[in-house]
Coordinates of C-alpha atoms in Angstrom, one line a residue:
X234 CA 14.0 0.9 -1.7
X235 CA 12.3 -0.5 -4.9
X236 CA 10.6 -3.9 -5.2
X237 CA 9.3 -4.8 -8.2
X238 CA 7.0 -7.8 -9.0
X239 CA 6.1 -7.3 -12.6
X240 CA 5.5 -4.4 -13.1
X241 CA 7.7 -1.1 -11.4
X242 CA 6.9 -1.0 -7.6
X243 CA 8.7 1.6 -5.6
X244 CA 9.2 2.1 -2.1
X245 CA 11.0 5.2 -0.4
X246 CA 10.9 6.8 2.6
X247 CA 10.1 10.7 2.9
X248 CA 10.3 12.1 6.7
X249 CA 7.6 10.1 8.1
X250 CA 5.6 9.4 5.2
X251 CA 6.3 6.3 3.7
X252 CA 5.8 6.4 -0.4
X253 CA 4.3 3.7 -2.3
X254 CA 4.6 4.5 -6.0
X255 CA 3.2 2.5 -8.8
X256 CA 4.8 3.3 -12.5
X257 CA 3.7 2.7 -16.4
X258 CA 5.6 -0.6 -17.4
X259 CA 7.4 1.7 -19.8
X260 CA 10.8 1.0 -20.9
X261 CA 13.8 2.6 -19.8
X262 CA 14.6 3.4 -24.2
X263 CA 10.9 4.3 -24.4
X264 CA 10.7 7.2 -21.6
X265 CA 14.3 8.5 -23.9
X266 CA 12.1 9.2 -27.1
X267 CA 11.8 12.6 -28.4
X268 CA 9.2 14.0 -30.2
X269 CA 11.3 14.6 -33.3
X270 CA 12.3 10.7 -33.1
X271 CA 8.9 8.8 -32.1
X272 CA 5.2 10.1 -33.7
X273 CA 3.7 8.2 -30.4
X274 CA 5.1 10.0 -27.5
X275 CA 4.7 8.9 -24.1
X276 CA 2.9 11.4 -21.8
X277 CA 3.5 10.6 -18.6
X278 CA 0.0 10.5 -15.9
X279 CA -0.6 12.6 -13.2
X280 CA 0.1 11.3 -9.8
X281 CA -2.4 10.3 -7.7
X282 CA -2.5 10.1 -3.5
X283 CA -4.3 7.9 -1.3
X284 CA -3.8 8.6 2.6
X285 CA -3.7 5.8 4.9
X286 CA -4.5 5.4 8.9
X287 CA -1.1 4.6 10.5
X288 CA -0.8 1.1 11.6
X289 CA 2.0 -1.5 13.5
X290 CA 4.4 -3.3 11.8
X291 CA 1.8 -6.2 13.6
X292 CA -1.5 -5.0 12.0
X293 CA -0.2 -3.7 8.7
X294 CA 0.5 -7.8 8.0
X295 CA -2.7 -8.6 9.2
X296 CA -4.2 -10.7 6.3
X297 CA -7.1 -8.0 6.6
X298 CA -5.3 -4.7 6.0
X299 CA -3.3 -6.7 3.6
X300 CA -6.2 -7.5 1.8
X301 CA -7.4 -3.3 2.3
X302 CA -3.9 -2.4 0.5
X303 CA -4.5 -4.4 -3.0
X304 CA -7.8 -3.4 -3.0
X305 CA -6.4 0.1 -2.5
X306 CA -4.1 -0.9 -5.4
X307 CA -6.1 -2.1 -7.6
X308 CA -7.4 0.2 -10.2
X309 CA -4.5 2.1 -10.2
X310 CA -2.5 -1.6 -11.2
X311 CA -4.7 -1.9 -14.3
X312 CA -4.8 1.7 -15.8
X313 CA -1.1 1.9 -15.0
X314 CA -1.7 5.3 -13.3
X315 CA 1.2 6.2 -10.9
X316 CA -0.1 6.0 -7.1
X317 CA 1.1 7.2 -4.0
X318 CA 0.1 5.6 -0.7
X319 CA 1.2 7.4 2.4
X320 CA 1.4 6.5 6.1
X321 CA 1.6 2.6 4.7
X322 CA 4.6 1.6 6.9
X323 CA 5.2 4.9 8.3
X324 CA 6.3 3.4 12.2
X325 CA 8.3 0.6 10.3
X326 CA 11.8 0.0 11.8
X327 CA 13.9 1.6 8.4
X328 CA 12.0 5.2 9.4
X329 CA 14.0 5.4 12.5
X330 CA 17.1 2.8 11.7
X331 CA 18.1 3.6 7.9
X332 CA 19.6 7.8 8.5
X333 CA 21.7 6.4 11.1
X334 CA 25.2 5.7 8.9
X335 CA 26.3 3.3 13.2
X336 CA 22.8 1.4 11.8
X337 CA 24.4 0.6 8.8
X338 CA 28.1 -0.3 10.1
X339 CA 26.3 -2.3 12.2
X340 CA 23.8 -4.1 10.3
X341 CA 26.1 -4.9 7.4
X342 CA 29.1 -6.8 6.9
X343 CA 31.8 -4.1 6.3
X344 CA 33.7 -6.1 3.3
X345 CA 30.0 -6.8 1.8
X346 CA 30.8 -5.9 -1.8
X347 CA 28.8 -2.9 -3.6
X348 CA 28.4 -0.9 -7.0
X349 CA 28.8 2.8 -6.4
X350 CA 27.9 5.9 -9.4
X351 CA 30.1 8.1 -9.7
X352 CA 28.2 10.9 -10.1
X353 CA 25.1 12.6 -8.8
X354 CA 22.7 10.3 -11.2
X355 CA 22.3 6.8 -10.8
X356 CA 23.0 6.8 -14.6
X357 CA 25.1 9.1 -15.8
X358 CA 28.1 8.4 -13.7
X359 CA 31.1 5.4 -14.4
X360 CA 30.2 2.3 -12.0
X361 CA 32.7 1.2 -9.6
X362 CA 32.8 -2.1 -7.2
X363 CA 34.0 -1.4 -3.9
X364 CA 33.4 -2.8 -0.5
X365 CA 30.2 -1.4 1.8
X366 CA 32.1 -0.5 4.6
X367 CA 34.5 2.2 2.5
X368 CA 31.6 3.8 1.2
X369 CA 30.0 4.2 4.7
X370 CA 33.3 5.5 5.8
X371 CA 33.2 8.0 2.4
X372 CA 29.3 8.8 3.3
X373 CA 30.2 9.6 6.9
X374 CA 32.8 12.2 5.7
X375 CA 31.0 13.4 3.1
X376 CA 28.3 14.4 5.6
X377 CA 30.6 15.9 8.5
X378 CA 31.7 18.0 5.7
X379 CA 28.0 18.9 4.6
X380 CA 26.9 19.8 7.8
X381 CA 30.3 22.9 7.7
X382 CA 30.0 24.1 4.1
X383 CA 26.4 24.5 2.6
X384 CA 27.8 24.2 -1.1
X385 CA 27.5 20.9 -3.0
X386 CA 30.5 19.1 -4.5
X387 CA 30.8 17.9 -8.1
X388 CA 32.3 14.6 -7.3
X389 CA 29.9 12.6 -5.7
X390 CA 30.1 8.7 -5.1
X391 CA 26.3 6.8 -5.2
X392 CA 25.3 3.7 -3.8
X393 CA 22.4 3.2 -6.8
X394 CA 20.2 0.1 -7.6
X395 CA 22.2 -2.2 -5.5
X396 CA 19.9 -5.4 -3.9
X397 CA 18.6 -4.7 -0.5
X398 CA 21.1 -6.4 2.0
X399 CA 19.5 -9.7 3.9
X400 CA 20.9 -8.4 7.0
X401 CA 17.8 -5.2 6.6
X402 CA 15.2 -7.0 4.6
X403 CA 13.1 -7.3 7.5
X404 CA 13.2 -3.8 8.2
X405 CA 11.0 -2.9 5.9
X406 CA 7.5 -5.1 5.3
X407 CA 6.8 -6.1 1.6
X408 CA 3.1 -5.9 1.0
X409 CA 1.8 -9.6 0.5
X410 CA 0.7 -8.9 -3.0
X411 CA 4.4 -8.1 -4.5
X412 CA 4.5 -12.3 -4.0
X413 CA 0.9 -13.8 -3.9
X414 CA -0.9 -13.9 -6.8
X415 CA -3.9 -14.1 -5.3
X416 CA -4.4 -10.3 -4.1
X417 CA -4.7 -10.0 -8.4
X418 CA -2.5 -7.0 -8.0
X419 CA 0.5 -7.9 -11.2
X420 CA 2.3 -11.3 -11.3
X421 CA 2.9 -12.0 -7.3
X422 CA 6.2 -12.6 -8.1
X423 CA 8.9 -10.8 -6.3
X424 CA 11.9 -10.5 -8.3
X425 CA 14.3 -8.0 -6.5
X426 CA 14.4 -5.5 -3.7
X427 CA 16.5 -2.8 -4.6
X428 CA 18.4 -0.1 -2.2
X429 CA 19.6 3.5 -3.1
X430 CA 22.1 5.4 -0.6
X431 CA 24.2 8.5 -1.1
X432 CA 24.9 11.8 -0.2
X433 CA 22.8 15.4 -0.5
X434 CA 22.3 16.4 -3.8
X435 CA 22.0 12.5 -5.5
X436 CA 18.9 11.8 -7.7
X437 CA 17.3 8.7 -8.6

C-alpha cells in the first residue's frame, strides 16, 4: 500500500514486518536521467532502519505512540533520507487478511472496476480496465498453477497503483501525521492510498 501526504510515503507489508519507507521528493523524469544527459545526477541515499516494540492496533493510535512515530520520523522527513520502520503495524488486520485471495472476494465488490499492467512492471506493461472480481479469479489460477510448475510466465497481469478499496481501508492504520499537520511531519494532507496486487515475479 502507499499513502502519500506530500511527499512519497510508502507502506508494504513483508512477512511480519510491516515497512514504512520514506523517499526523496524526486520526480519520476528526474530518477530517468543519465549521466551522459544531466551534469547533476541524482544519487540515491542509503537506507536507514529504525526497529519498533510491537504494539495493538489500540495502542499504536494512542495519541502518545502516535506522537513517538513523527518524532521517529522526523529528521529523516527533513533530510529526505529513505527510512524504514519495522514492527509499526506488524499485528494489524491486512498481515493476516490481505494473502487470503476468499479475503478479497469477500471484502470487495466483484464488479468493482480496476486498472491491471500487463506486464511484470507497473510501468512497462499496456494498462487495461477490467472488473476486480476477474482478476481475483485470474490471480487464483495463476497461483494454483505456481504452486505445480516452479517456472515463471512471461505474460503476467498486475493490479498496480490502483486506490485502496473503502471496503479495506480500515485494515490497515494510517499514522495520524499523513493528515494532521500538527505532528510537523510534511503537509498533513492525505491525498491517496494506493494498493499493488499481482502474482510471483511482479515488481513495483
Amino acid at each position: 500500500v502507499q499513502q502519500s501526504n506530500g511527499d512519497l510515503l510508502t507502506i508494504g507489508t513483508s512477512c511480519n514486518t510491516y515497512l514504512l519507507v520514506m523517499w526523496q521528493r524526486y520526480s519520476v523524469a528526474a530518477r530517468r536521467l543519465s549521466s551522459s544527459s544531466s551534469q547533476h545526477q541524482i544519487k540515491s541515499k542509503p537506507i536507514e532502519t529504525i526497529s519498533l516494540p510491537q504494539l495493538s492496533s489500540q495502542d499504536i493510535n494512542s495519541h502518545e505512540h502516535q506522537l513517538a512515530i513523527a518524532d521517529a520520523i522526523r529528521p529523516y522527513h527533513q533530510s529526505q533520507t529513505p527510512l524504514l520502520l519495522t514492527n509499526l503495524n506488524s499485528k494489524c488486520d491486512a498481515i493476516y487478511f490481505w494473502r487470503s485471495i476468499q479475503y478479497w472476494q469477500a471484502a470487495v465488490p466483484e464488479n468493482t472496476p480496476v486498472d491491471v499492467e500487463l506486464g511484470r512492471s507497473y510501468n512497462t506493461g499496456n494498462r487495461v480496465s477490467m472488473k476486480f472480481g476477474d482478476y481475483l479469479d485470474y490471480l487464483s489460477k495463476v497461483t494454483e498453477q505456481e504452486e505445480k510448475d516452479t517456472e515463471q510466465h512471461e505474460e503476467v497481469a498486475y493490479l498496480a497503483q490502483n486506490e485502496l478499496f473503502a471496503e479495506v481501508r480500515n485494515d490497515i492504520p494510517t499514522p495520524h501525521f499523513c493528515s494532521d499537520g500538527s505532528f510537523n511531519v510534511g503537509e498533513g494532507k492525505l491525498y491517496h492510498s494506493m494498493l499493488w496486487l499481482g502474482p510471483r515475479g511482479t515488481v513495483s
